PDB file of C-alpha atoms in Angstrom:
ATOM      1  CA  UNK A   1     -37.945 -20.743  -3.879  1.00  0.00           C
ATOM      2  CA  UNK A   2     -41.247 -19.611  -4.966  1.00  0.00           C
ATOM      3  CA  UNK A   3     -41.936 -18.804  -8.015  1.00  0.00           C
ATOM      4  CA  UNK A   4     -41.738 -15.473 -10.612  1.00  0.00           C
ATOM      5  CA  UNK A   5     -44.786 -14.489  -9.811  1.00  0.00           C
ATOM      6  CA  UNK A   6     -47.273 -13.199 -13.630  1.00  0.00           C
ATOM      7  CA  UNK A   7     -47.807  -9.818 -14.583  1.00  0.00           C
ATOM      8  CA  UNK A   8     -51.449  -9.611 -13.957  1.00  0.00           C
ATOM      9  CA  UNK A   9     -52.687  -5.794 -14.381  1.00  0.00           C
ATOM     10  CA  UNK A  10     -51.916  -2.111 -14.631  1.00  0.00           C
ATOM     11  CA  UNK A  11     -54.440   0.018 -12.176  1.00  0.00           C
ATOM     12  CA  UNK A  12     -55.528   3.631 -13.318  1.00  0.00           C
ATOM     13  CA  UNK A  13     -57.664   6.497 -11.277  1.00  0.00           C
ATOM     14  CA  UNK A  14     -60.101   8.063 -14.195  1.00  0.00           C
ATOM     15  CA  UNK A  15     -63.092   9.879 -13.572  1.00  0.00           C
ATOM     16  CA  UNK A  16     -64.692   7.829 -16.585  1.00  0.00           C
ATOM     17  CA  UNK A  17     -62.810   4.208 -16.838  1.00  0.00           C
ATOM     18  CA  UNK A  18     -65.310   3.364 -19.814  1.00  0.00           C
ATOM     19  CA  UNK A  19     -64.872   5.978 -22.384  1.00  0.00           C
ATOM     20  CA  UNK A  20     -61.106   5.281 -21.265  1.00  0.00           C
ATOM     21  CA  UNK A  21     -61.202   1.497 -22.262  1.00  0.00           C
ATOM     22  CA  UNK A  22     -62.887   2.729 -25.765  1.00  0.00           C
ATOM     23  CA  UNK A  23     -60.507   4.987 -26.412  1.00  0.00           C
ATOM     24  CA  UNK A  24     -57.740   2.273 -25.391  1.00  0.00           C
ATOM     25  CA  UNK A  25     -59.472  -0.689 -27.681  1.00  0.00           C
ATOM     26  CA  UNK A  26     -59.821   1.760 -30.453  1.00  0.00           C
ATOM     27  CA  UNK A  27     -56.097   2.746 -30.388  1.00  0.00           C
ATOM     28  CA  UNK A  28     -55.972  -0.897 -29.884  1.00  0.00           C
ATOM     29  CA  UNK A  29     -57.890  -3.858 -31.041  1.00  0.00           C
ATOM     30  CA  UNK A  30     -56.744  -6.464 -30.661  1.00  0.00           C
ATOM     31  CA  UNK A  31     -58.261  -4.686 -26.723  1.00  0.00           C
ATOM     32  CA  UNK A  32     -61.072  -5.437 -25.393  1.00  0.00           C
ATOM     33  CA  UNK A  33     -63.293  -3.849 -22.841  1.00  0.00           C
ATOM     34  CA  UNK A  34     -64.589  -6.390 -19.716  1.00  0.00           C
ATOM     35  CA  UNK A  35     -64.537  -6.015 -16.128  1.00  0.00           C
ATOM     36  CA  UNK A  36     -62.489  -8.036 -13.037  1.00  0.00           C
ATOM     37  CA  UNK A  37     -62.323  -8.180 -10.026  1.00  0.00           C
ATOM     38  CA  UNK A  38     -65.994  -5.510 -10.119  1.00  0.00           C
ATOM     39  CA  UNK A  39     -63.253  -2.637 -12.488  1.00  0.00           C
ATOM     40  CA  UNK A  40     -63.767  -1.882 -15.620  1.00  0.00           C
ATOM     41  CA  UNK A  41     -60.737  -4.298 -17.758  1.00  0.00           C
ATOM     42  CA  UNK A  42     -58.965  -2.818 -20.871  1.00  0.00           C
ATOM     43  CA  UNK A  43     -57.556  -7.206 -21.866  1.00  0.00           C
ATOM     44  CA  UNK A  44     -54.257  -7.777 -23.720  1.00  0.00           C
ATOM     45  CA  UNK A  45     -54.547 -10.661 -25.996  1.00  0.00           C
ATOM     46  CA  UNK A  46     -51.283 -11.545 -23.891  1.00  0.00           C
ATOM     47  CA  UNK A  47     -53.342 -13.051 -21.082  1.00  0.00           C
ATOM     48  CA  UNK A  48     -52.673  -8.819 -19.111  1.00  0.00           C
ATOM     49  CA  UNK A  49     -55.510  -6.085 -17.797  1.00  0.00           C
ATOM     50  CA  UNK A  50     -55.631  -2.849 -17.614  1.00  0.00           C
ATOM     51  CA  UNK A  51     -58.478  -2.313 -14.585  1.00  0.00           C
ATOM     52  CA  UNK A  52     -59.163   1.187 -13.462  1.00  0.00           C
ATOM     53  CA  UNK A  53     -60.792   2.703 -10.755  1.00  0.00           C
ATOM     54  CA  UNK A  54     -63.821   5.578 -10.858  1.00  0.00           C
ATOM     55  CA  UNK A  55     -62.872   8.535  -8.809  1.00  0.00           C
ATOM     56  CA  UNK A  56     -64.923  11.875  -8.369  1.00  0.00           C
ATOM     57  CA  UNK A  57     -61.636  14.869  -9.289  1.00  0.00           C
ATOM     58  CA  UNK A  58     -59.230  14.580 -11.863  1.00  0.00           C
ATOM     59  CA  UNK A  59     -56.081  12.612 -11.101  1.00  0.00           C
ATOM     60  CA  UNK A  60     -52.675  13.844 -11.039  1.00  0.00           C
ATOM     61  CA  UNK A  61     -49.122  12.509 -12.297  1.00  0.00           C
ATOM     62  CA  UNK A  62     -47.328  15.182 -10.643  1.00  0.00           C
ATOM     63  CA  UNK A  63     -45.334  14.992  -8.618  1.00  0.00           C
ATOM     64  CA  UNK A  64     -43.928  12.660 -10.339  1.00  0.00           C
ATOM     65  CA  UNK A  65     -44.442   9.129  -9.207  1.00  0.00           C
ATOM     66  CA  UNK A  66     -41.648   6.108  -9.617  1.00  0.00           C
ATOM     67  CA  UNK A  67     -44.410   4.862 -12.438  1.00  0.00           C
ATOM     68  CA  UNK A  68     -43.629   7.212 -15.415  1.00  0.00           C
ATOM     69  CA  UNK A  69     -45.404   5.847 -18.452  1.00  0.00           C
ATOM     70  CA  UNK A  70     -47.084   1.808 -19.919  1.00  0.00           C
ATOM     71  CA  UNK A  71     -46.674   0.617 -23.581  1.00  0.00           C
ATOM     72  CA  UNK A  72     -47.777  -1.094 -26.112  1.00  0.00           C
ATOM     73  CA  UNK A  73     -45.968  -3.795 -28.343  1.00  0.00           C
ATOM     74  CA  UNK A  74     -48.019  -2.887 -32.335  1.00  0.00           C
ATOM     75  CA  UNK A  75     -46.591  -5.193 -35.804  1.00  0.00           C
ATOM     76  CA  UNK A  76     -46.095  -1.559 -37.749  1.00  0.00           C
ATOM     77  CA  UNK A  77     -45.230   1.748 -35.349  1.00  0.00           C
ATOM     78  CA  UNK A  78     -45.769   3.630 -38.543  1.00  0.00           C
ATOM     79  CA  UNK A  79     -48.153   2.428 -39.761  1.00  0.00           C
ATOM     80  CA  UNK A  80     -50.003   3.356 -36.676  1.00  0.00           C
ATOM     81  CA  UNK A  81     -48.538   6.279 -35.713  1.00  0.00           C
ATOM     82  CA  UNK A  82     -49.965   7.616 -39.679  1.00  0.00           C
ATOM     83  CA  UNK A  83     -53.248   6.436 -38.947  1.00  0.00           C
ATOM     84  CA  UNK A  84     -53.199   7.978 -35.508  1.00  0.00           C
ATOM     85  CA  UNK A  85     -53.053  11.398 -37.368  1.00  0.00           C
ATOM     86  CA  UNK A  86     -55.937  10.572 -38.451  1.00  0.00           C
ATOM     87  CA  UNK A  87     -57.554  10.475 -35.850  1.00  0.00           C
ATOM     88  CA  UNK A  88     -59.009  13.798 -33.589  1.00  0.00           C
ATOM     89  CA  UNK A  89     -58.939  12.847 -30.811  1.00  0.00           C
ATOM     90  CA  UNK A  90     -55.699  11.133 -30.826  1.00  0.00           C
ATOM     91  CA  UNK A  91     -52.165  13.550 -29.174  1.00  0.00           C
ATOM     92  CA  UNK A  92     -49.260  12.923 -30.195  1.00  0.00           C
ATOM     93  CA  UNK A  93     -46.396  13.801 -28.585  1.00  0.00           C
ATOM     94  CA  UNK A  94     -43.002  15.330 -30.020  1.00  0.00           C
ATOM     95  CA  UNK A  95     -39.677  13.705 -29.029  1.00  0.00           C
ATOM     96  CA  UNK A  96     -37.309  16.306 -29.333  1.00  0.00           C
ATOM     97  CA  UNK A  97     -34.331  15.566 -31.228  1.00  0.00           C
ATOM     98  CA  UNK A  98     -31.378  18.785 -29.897  1.00  0.00           C
ATOM     99  CA  UNK A  99     -31.974  20.922 -26.914  1.00  0.00           C
ATOM    100  CA  UNK A 100     -32.210  23.990 -29.104  1.00  0.00           C
ATOM    101  CA  UNK A 101     -35.342  22.206 -30.602  1.00  0.00           C
ATOM    102  CA  UNK A 102     -36.702  20.336 -33.779  1.00  0.00           C
ATOM    103  CA  UNK A 103     -38.565  17.605 -32.477  1.00  0.00           C
ATOM    104  CA  UNK A 104     -39.936  14.165 -34.511  1.00  0.00           C
ATOM    105  CA  UNK A 105     -42.957  11.958 -33.711  1.00  0.00           C
ATOM    106  CA  UNK A 106     -41.202   8.827 -33.998  1.00  0.00           C
ATOM    107  CA  UNK A 107     -37.773   8.015 -32.803  1.00  0.00           C
ATOM    108  CA  UNK A 108     -37.238   6.670 -35.922  1.00  0.00           C
ATOM    109  CA  UNK A 109     -36.879   9.526 -37.927  1.00  0.00           C
ATOM    110  CA  UNK A 110     -33.741  11.383 -36.434  1.00  0.00           C
ATOM    111  CA  UNK A 111     -30.486   9.691 -35.609  1.00  0.00           C
ATOM    112  CA  UNK A 112     -29.823   5.968 -33.721  1.00  0.00           C
ATOM    113  CA  UNK A 113     -28.664   5.825 -30.705  1.00  0.00           C
ATOM    114  CA  UNK A 114     -25.519   3.808 -30.581  1.00  0.00           C
ATOM    115  CA  UNK A 115     -24.128   0.446 -27.956  1.00  0.00           C
ATOM    116  CA  UNK A 116     -28.158   0.083 -26.687  1.00  0.00           C
ATOM    117  CA  UNK A 117     -29.352   3.334 -25.411  1.00  0.00           C
ATOM    118  CA  UNK A 118     -32.072   4.645 -27.631  1.00  0.00           C
ATOM    119  CA  UNK A 119     -30.635   8.369 -27.283  1.00  0.00           C
ATOM    120  CA  UNK A 120     -26.993  10.117 -28.569  1.00  0.00           C
ATOM    121  CA  UNK A 121     -26.014  12.823 -26.085  1.00  0.00           C
ATOM    122  CA  UNK A 122     -24.888  16.249 -27.107  1.00  0.00           C
ATOM    123  CA  UNK A 123     -21.882  15.560 -28.281  1.00  0.00           C
ATOM    124  CA  UNK A 124     -22.653  12.327 -29.636  1.00  0.00           C
ATOM    125  CA  UNK A 125     -24.718  14.561 -32.059  1.00  0.00           C
ATOM    126  CA  UNK A 126     -22.494  16.682 -32.792  1.00  0.00           C
ATOM    127  CA  UNK A 127     -20.478  14.201 -34.335  1.00  0.00           C
ATOM    128  CA  UNK A 128     -23.610  12.068 -36.142  1.00  0.00           C
ATOM    129  CA  UNK A 129     -24.102  15.290 -37.837  1.00  0.00           C
ATOM    130  CA  UNK A 130     -19.813  15.917 -38.434  1.00  0.00           C
ATOM    131  CA  UNK A 131     -20.616  11.943 -39.726  1.00  0.00           C
ATOM    132  CA  UNK A 132     -24.068  13.159 -41.874  1.00  0.00           C
ATOM    133  CA  UNK A 133     -25.558  11.018 -40.565  1.00  0.00           C
ATOM    134  CA  UNK A 134     -29.546  10.632 -41.291  1.00  0.00           C
ATOM    135  CA  UNK A 135     -32.450   8.557 -39.575  1.00  0.00           C
ATOM    136  CA  UNK A 136     -33.037   5.024 -39.252  1.00  0.00           C
ATOM    137  CA  UNK A 137     -35.655   5.131 -41.374  1.00  0.00           C
ATOM    138  CA  UNK A 138     -38.484   1.679 -40.622  1.00  0.00           C
ATOM    139  CA  UNK A 139     -40.170   1.815 -37.012  1.00  0.00           C
ATOM    140  CA  UNK A 140     -39.509   3.161 -33.799  1.00  0.00           C
ATOM    141  CA  UNK A 141     -40.890   4.366 -30.791  1.00  0.00           C
ATOM    142  CA  UNK A 142     -44.106   7.311 -30.221  1.00  0.00           C
ATOM    143  CA  UNK A 143     -46.206   8.291 -27.705  1.00  0.00           C
ATOM    144  CA  UNK A 144     -49.861   9.811 -27.764  1.00  0.00           C
ATOM    145  CA  UNK A 145     -51.567  11.691 -24.121  1.00  0.00           C
ATOM    146  CA  UNK A 146     -54.426   9.512 -23.613  1.00  0.00           C
ATOM    147  CA  UNK A 147     -57.257   9.483 -21.853  1.00  0.00           C
ATOM    148  CA  UNK A 148     -56.526  11.600 -18.034  1.00  0.00           C
ATOM    149  CA  UNK A 149     -53.576  13.092 -20.149  1.00  0.00           C
ATOM    150  CA  UNK A 150     -51.918   9.391 -20.002  1.00  0.00           C
ATOM    151  CA  UNK A 151     -48.589   8.568 -21.033  1.00  0.00           C
ATOM    152  CA  UNK A 152     -48.620   5.768 -23.661  1.00  0.00           C
ATOM    153  CA  UNK A 153     -46.268   4.643 -25.982  1.00  0.00           C
ATOM    154  CA  UNK A 154     -45.861   2.329 -28.873  1.00  0.00           C
ATOM    155  CA  UNK A 155     -43.746   0.632 -30.575  1.00  0.00           C
ATOM    156  CA  UNK A 156     -41.580  -1.775 -32.283  1.00  0.00           C
ATOM    157  CA  UNK A 157     -42.333  -3.863 -35.793  1.00  0.00           C
ATOM    158  CA  UNK A 158     -43.190  -7.307 -32.934  1.00  0.00           C
ATOM    159  CA  UNK A 159     -45.466 -10.141 -34.697  1.00  0.00           C
ATOM    160  CA  UNK A 160     -48.508  -9.180 -32.224  1.00  0.00           C
ATOM    161  CA  UNK A 161     -49.970  -6.389 -30.698  1.00  0.00           C
ATOM    162  CA  UNK A 162     -49.877  -6.467 -27.315  1.00  0.00           C
ATOM    163  CA  UNK A 163     -49.552  -4.967 -23.413  1.00  0.00           C
ATOM    164  CA  UNK A 164     -45.623  -4.743 -22.965  1.00  0.00           C
ATOM    165  CA  UNK A 165     -43.855  -2.673 -20.466  1.00  0.00           C
ATOM    166  CA  UNK A 166     -44.120  -0.041 -17.646  1.00  0.00           C
ATOM    167  CA  UNK A 167     -40.786   2.245 -17.408  1.00  0.00           C
ATOM    168  CA  UNK A 168     -40.775   3.345 -14.505  1.00  0.00           C
ATOM    169  CA  UNK A 169     -38.111   5.910 -12.098  1.00  0.00           C
ATOM    170  CA  UNK A 170     -35.269   3.952  -9.645  1.00  0.00           C
ATOM    171  CA  UNK A 171     -33.931   6.155  -6.995  1.00  0.00           C
ATOM    172  CA  UNK A 172     -31.181   3.585  -7.505  1.00  0.00           C
ATOM    173  CA  UNK A 173     -31.757   1.152 -11.108  1.00  0.00           C
ATOM    174  CA  UNK A 174     -29.485  -1.167 -10.377  1.00  0.00           C
ATOM    175  CA  UNK A 175     -30.299  -1.064  -6.863  1.00  0.00           C
ATOM    176  CA  UNK A 176     -33.780  -1.611  -7.377  1.00  0.00           C
ATOM    177  CA  UNK A 177     -33.107  -4.299 -10.159  1.00  0.00           C
ATOM    178  CA  UNK A 178     -31.637  -6.164  -7.247  1.00  0.00           C
ATOM    179  CA  UNK A 179     -34.364  -5.246  -4.972  1.00  0.00           C
ATOM    180  CA  UNK A 180     -36.860  -7.235  -7.440  1.00  0.00           C
ATOM    181  CA  UNK A 181     -34.041 -10.071  -8.120  1.00  0.00           C
ATOM    182  CA  UNK A 182     -34.147 -10.694  -4.199  1.00  0.00           C
ATOM    183  CA  UNK A 183     -37.921  -9.850  -3.012  1.00  0.00           C
ATOM    184  CA  UNK A 184     -39.919 -11.078  -5.623  1.00  0.00           C
ATOM    185  CA  UNK A 185     -37.403 -13.762  -7.745  1.00  0.00           C
ATOM    186  CA  UNK A 186     -38.070 -11.189 -11.187  1.00  0.00           C
ATOM    187  CA  UNK A 187     -35.496 -12.146 -13.259  1.00  0.00           C
ATOM    188  CA  UNK A 188     -34.016  -9.421 -15.408  1.00  0.00           C
ATOM    189  CA  UNK A 189     -34.305  -7.972 -17.916  1.00  0.00           C
ATOM    190  CA  UNK A 190     -32.326  -9.136 -21.074  1.00  0.00           C
ATOM    191  CA  UNK A 191     -29.775  -6.135 -21.640  1.00  0.00           C
ATOM    192  CA  UNK A 192     -30.313  -3.772 -19.716  1.00  0.00           C
ATOM    193  CA  UNK A 193     -28.357  -5.102 -16.416  1.00  0.00           C
ATOM    194  CA  UNK A 194     -24.813  -4.552 -18.008  1.00  0.00           C
ATOM    195  CA  UNK A 195     -22.775  -5.908 -15.395  1.00  0.00           C
ATOM    196  CA  UNK A 196     -24.141  -7.544 -12.585  1.00  0.00           C
ATOM    197  CA  UNK A 197     -23.218  -5.948  -9.250  1.00  0.00           C
ATOM    198  CA  UNK A 198     -24.230  -6.503  -5.790  1.00  0.00           C
ATOM    199  CA  UNK A 199     -25.931  -4.353  -2.251  1.00  0.00           C
ATOM    200  CA  UNK A 200     -22.960  -2.783  -2.410  1.00  0.00           C
ATOM    201  CA  UNK A 201     -21.985  -1.567  -5.280  1.00  0.00           C
ATOM    202  CA  UNK A 202     -25.169  -1.364  -7.280  1.00  0.00           C
ATOM    203  CA  UNK A 203     -25.455   2.654  -6.038  1.00  0.00           C
ATOM    204  CA  UNK A 204     -24.226   3.543  -8.697  1.00  0.00           C
ATOM    205  CA  UNK A 205     -25.094   8.216 -10.059  1.00  0.00           C
ATOM    206  CA  UNK A 206     -27.275   9.492 -13.146  1.00  0.00           C
ATOM    207  CA  UNK A 207     -25.569  10.115 -15.705  1.00  0.00           C
ATOM    208  CA  UNK A 208     -23.941  13.674 -16.133  1.00  0.00           C
ATOM    209  CA  UNK A 209     -25.750  13.624 -19.856  1.00  0.00           C
ATOM    210  CA  UNK A 210     -28.711  13.866 -21.791  1.00  0.00           C
ATOM    211  CA  UNK A 211     -29.794  12.452 -24.657  1.00  0.00           C
ATOM    212  CA  UNK A 212     -32.227  12.800 -27.165  1.00  0.00           C
ATOM    213  CA  UNK A 213     -35.128  12.556 -28.275  1.00  0.00           C
ATOM    214  CA  UNK A 214     -37.013  13.209 -25.604  1.00  0.00           C
ATOM    215  CA  UNK A 215     -40.161  13.709 -24.664  1.00  0.00           C
ATOM    216  CA  UNK A 216     -38.413  17.444 -23.513  1.00  0.00           C
ATOM    217  CA  UNK A 217     -36.460  19.784 -24.681  1.00  0.00           C
ATOM    218  CA  UNK A 218     -33.652  19.472 -22.293  1.00  0.00           C
ATOM    219  CA  UNK A 219     -33.254  15.671 -23.021  1.00  0.00           C
ATOM    220  CA  UNK A 220     -33.327  12.504 -20.183  1.00  0.00           C
ATOM    221  CA  UNK A 221     -30.725  11.101 -18.424  1.00  0.00           C
ATOM    222  CA  UNK A 222     -30.546   7.418 -20.105  1.00  0.00           C
ATOM    223  CA  UNK A 223     -27.627   5.888 -17.699  1.00  0.00           C
ATOM    224  CA  UNK A 224     -28.520   4.004 -15.411  1.00  0.00           C
ATOM    225  CA  UNK A 225     -30.699   1.857 -16.522  1.00  0.00           C
ATOM    226  CA  UNK A 226     -32.204  -1.777 -15.270  1.00  0.00           C
ATOM    227  CA  UNK A 227     -35.577  -3.755 -15.555  1.00  0.00           C
ATOM    228  CA  UNK A 228     -36.928  -7.187 -14.416  1.00  0.00           C
ATOM    229  CA  UNK A 229     -40.328  -9.323 -17.091  1.00  0.00           C
ATOM    230  CA  UNK A 230     -42.473 -10.721 -15.118  1.00  0.00           C
ATOM    231  CA  UNK A 231     -43.715 -13.353 -17.888  1.00  0.00           C
ATOM    232  CA  UNK A 232     -44.005 -11.458 -21.253  1.00  0.00           C
ATOM    233  CA  UNK A 233     -44.160  -8.076 -19.055  1.00  0.00           C
ATOM    234  CA  UNK A 234     -41.263  -6.008 -18.600  1.00  0.00           C
ATOM    235  CA  UNK A 235     -40.793  -3.227 -16.196  1.00  0.00           C
ATOM    236  CA  UNK A 236     -38.068  -0.774 -16.892  1.00  0.00           C
ATOM    237  CA  UNK A 237     -36.639   2.175 -15.564  1.00  0.00           C
ATOM    238  CA  UNK A 238     -34.197   5.107 -15.039  1.00  0.00           C
ATOM    239  CA  UNK A 239     -32.444   7.028 -12.527  1.00  0.00           C
ATOM    240  CA  UNK A 240     -35.083  10.088 -11.454  1.00  0.00           C
ATOM    241  CA  UNK A 241     -35.065  11.652 -13.933  1.00  0.00           C
ATOM    242  CA  UNK A 242     -35.601  15.051 -11.435  1.00  0.00           C
ATOM    243  CA  UNK A 243     -33.925  16.395  -8.197  1.00  0.00           C
ATOM    244  CA  UNK A 244     -36.475  15.310  -5.808  1.00  0.00           C
ATOM    245  CA  UNK A 245     -37.228  11.905  -4.206  1.00  0.00           C
ATOM    246  CA  UNK A 246     -40.130  10.253  -5.804  1.00  0.00           C
ATOM    247  CA  UNK A 247     -43.440   9.838  -3.839  1.00  0.00           C
ATOM    248  CA  UNK A 248     -45.860   7.229  -4.079  1.00  0.00           C
ATOM    249  CA  UNK A 249     -48.241   5.854  -6.073  1.00  0.00           C
ATOM    250  CA  UNK A 250     -50.640   5.488  -4.438  1.00  0.00           C
ATOM    251  CA  UNK A 251     -54.036   8.077  -5.611  1.00  0.00           C
ATOM    252  CA  UNK A 252     -52.658   8.886  -8.675  1.00  0.00           C
ATOM    253  CA  UNK A 253     -53.026   8.534 -12.281  1.00  0.00           C
ATOM    254  CA  UNK A 254     -51.202   4.672 -12.611  1.00  0.00           C
ATOM    255  CA  UNK A 255     -51.888   3.992  -8.930  1.00  0.00           C
ATOM    256  CA  UNK A 256     -50.278   0.081  -8.867  1.00  0.00           C
ATOM    257  CA  UNK A 257     -48.496  -2.382 -10.634  1.00  0.00           C
ATOM    258  CA  UNK A 258     -50.529  -5.591  -9.904  1.00  0.00           C
ATOM    259  CA  UNK A 259     -49.129  -8.970 -10.204  1.00  0.00           C
ATOM    260  CA  UNK A 260     -50.799 -12.863  -9.065  1.00  0.00           C
ATOM    261  CA  UNK A 261     -48.805 -15.688  -7.834  1.00  0.00           C
ATOM    262  CA  UNK A 262     -50.746 -18.943  -6.316  1.00  0.00           C
ATOM    263  CA  UNK A 263     -49.860 -18.914  -3.127  1.00  0.00           C
ATOM    264  CA  UNK A 264     -50.661 -15.397  -0.931  1.00  0.00           C
ATOM    265  CA  UNK A 265     -50.198 -16.989   1.882  1.00  0.00           C
ATOM    266  CA  UNK A 266     -46.006 -17.943   1.040  1.00  0.00           C
ATOM    267  CA  UNK A 267     -44.918 -14.969  -0.560  1.00  0.00           C
ATOM    268  CA  UNK A 268     -46.998 -12.740   2.951  1.00  0.00           C
ATOM    269  CA  UNK A 269     -44.264 -14.532   5.194  1.00  0.00           C
ATOM    270  CA  UNK A 270     -41.452 -14.185   2.470  1.00  0.00           C
ATOM    271  CA  UNK A 271     -41.935 -10.937   2.059  1.00  0.00           C
ATOM    272  CA  UNK A 272     -42.534 -10.204   5.361  1.00  0.00           C
ATOM    273  CA  UNK A 273     -39.449 -11.676   6.903  1.00  0.00           C
ATOM    274  CA  UNK A 274     -37.427 -10.284   4.111  1.00  0.00           C
ATOM    275  CA  UNK A 275     -38.820  -5.923   5.956  1.00  0.00           C
ATOM    276  CA  UNK A 276     -40.754  -5.866   2.409  1.00  0.00           C
ATOM    277  CA  UNK A 277     -42.780  -3.018   3.787  1.00  0.00           C
ATOM    278  CA  UNK A 278     -46.642  -3.734   3.233  1.00  0.00           C
ATOM    279  CA  UNK A 279     -48.998  -0.487   2.469  1.00  0.00           C
ATOM    280  CA  UNK A 280     -52.135  -2.813   3.200  1.00  0.00           C
ATOM    281  CA  UNK A 281     -52.052  -6.255   4.791  1.00  0.00           C
ATOM    282  CA  UNK A 282     -54.593  -8.979   3.335  1.00  0.00           C
ATOM    283  CA  UNK A 283     -58.072  -7.493   1.058  1.00  0.00           C
ATOM    284  CA  UNK A 284     -60.670  -9.267  -0.591  1.00  0.00           C
ATOM    285  CA  UNK A 285     -60.857  -8.792  -4.983  1.00  0.00           C
ATOM    286  CA  UNK A 286     -63.378 -10.274  -6.132  1.00  0.00           C
ATOM    287  CA  UNK A 287     -63.411 -13.326  -5.882  1.00  0.00           C
ATOM    288  CA  UNK A 288     -60.754 -13.463  -4.612  1.00  0.00           C
ATOM    289  CA  UNK A 289     -57.896 -11.742  -2.029  1.00  0.00           C
ATOM    290  CA  UNK A 290     -54.520  -9.609  -2.081  1.00  0.00           C
ATOM    291  CA  UNK A 291     -52.038  -7.448   0.107  1.00  0.00           C
ATOM    292  CA  UNK A 292     -50.305  -4.269  -1.304  1.00  0.00           C
ATOM    293  CA  UNK A 293     -46.202  -3.939  -1.020  1.00  0.00           C
ATOM    294  CA  UNK A 294     -44.012  -0.933  -1.586  1.00  0.00           C
ATOM    295  CA  UNK A 295     -41.373  -1.494  -4.075  1.00  0.00           C
ATOM    296  CA  UNK A 296     -37.621   0.842  -3.743  1.00  0.00           C
ATOM    297  CA  UNK A 297     -39.041   3.988  -5.117  1.00  0.00           C
ATOM    298  CA  UNK A 298     -42.358   3.979  -3.509  1.00  0.00           C
ATOM    299  CA  UNK A 299     -44.094   2.054  -6.095  1.00  0.00           C
ATOM    300  CA  UNK A 300     -47.273   0.178  -5.152  1.00  0.00           C
ATOM    301  CA  UNK A 301     -47.474  -2.900  -5.417  1.00  0.00           C
ATOM    302  CA  UNK A 302     -50.421  -5.618  -5.599  1.00  0.00           C
ATOM    303  CA  UNK A 303     -50.370  -9.770  -5.013  1.00  0.00           C
ATOM    304  CA  UNK A 304     -53.059 -10.469  -6.446  1.00  0.00           C
ATOM    305  CA  UNK A 305     -53.810 -13.959  -5.717  1.00  0.00           C
ATOM    306  CA  UNK A 306     -54.587 -16.521  -9.158  1.00  0.00           C
ATOM    307  CA  UNK A 307     -54.586 -20.117  -9.715  1.00  0.00           C
TER     308      UNK A 307
END
C-alpha cells in the first residue's frame, strides 16, 4: 500500500493575494508570508500552506461547492476573540442560538452540544432551557470573514497555533469517507466516522433536525458527519445543507486542496486503475509536478510530488 499523502496546501483565488496574506499573518501570528511554486504563500508552522492565485474579478463561493471553510487551532479562542474585537479590519460572524434569533460570537457562550455533536436540536434546546443549563464558558469555535469573503474558523485551547482543518460538505458523508480511505489511504477522523460502514450501507439520509449554534438562523444539519486526516490536518464534513447538488470547486474562492506524495507515477497508476476521475494530467508546478483529481462531491484534489 502506498503511504498516506500529507496535507500540502489549500489553494485560494484572490484579487489581492499579498493583501490577503498580510491579513492572515496579522490575525494568526504563527504564520509567515512566503512563496512556493511561483505562488504567494501563507506558511503555517506545521509545514502546510495556503497558496493564492491572483484573479482579476472577485472569486465567489456560490453555488456551494464541497469546500466550505478552513480553520486554525489557537491557544485561547476567547482571548483571540477579544483581540479581534479591537481590530477594525476583522468582521466577526454571529452564531445563531435558535431559530427565534439571538446570537453569540463564540460557541461556548451558548448551550454545550451533546454526544460529541457540536450543537443542539430544537427539542434539546427546549430541554436545556427547562433544566436551566447555562453556557459552558471557556474556549470554543468562532468565525470571522476573511479577505474575498472567506469564511475562517478559529477554535479551541490548543498547545500551539496552526492551520488545522478544511471543513467540507459531502453528498453522502460516510460514502465520502470510504472514498478517501480506499483511494487515498486516509485514516478516518477520530470520533467522526461513527460505526464502520461499507459501500452497501454508507448512504445515510441527512438528519431531519437542524442544530444550533449555527451561522444561519435556520440552523445546521450535523448528522451524519465523517472525515479523514492527512497528518495533523483534518478534512471533516457534514451532509450537503441544501437541495441542489454541490458544484465543482475550480475557479471559486477555495479552488482546491493539495496533498503531497513521494511517487506521483505510482499514485497515478493506482488512481487510474480504480476509476478515479482526473481533472488534469501531469503538469509542472514550480520545481516539481502534479495532477488534479476529483473527489466524491466534485472537490478538486491536487497531488503534488514532493520528496
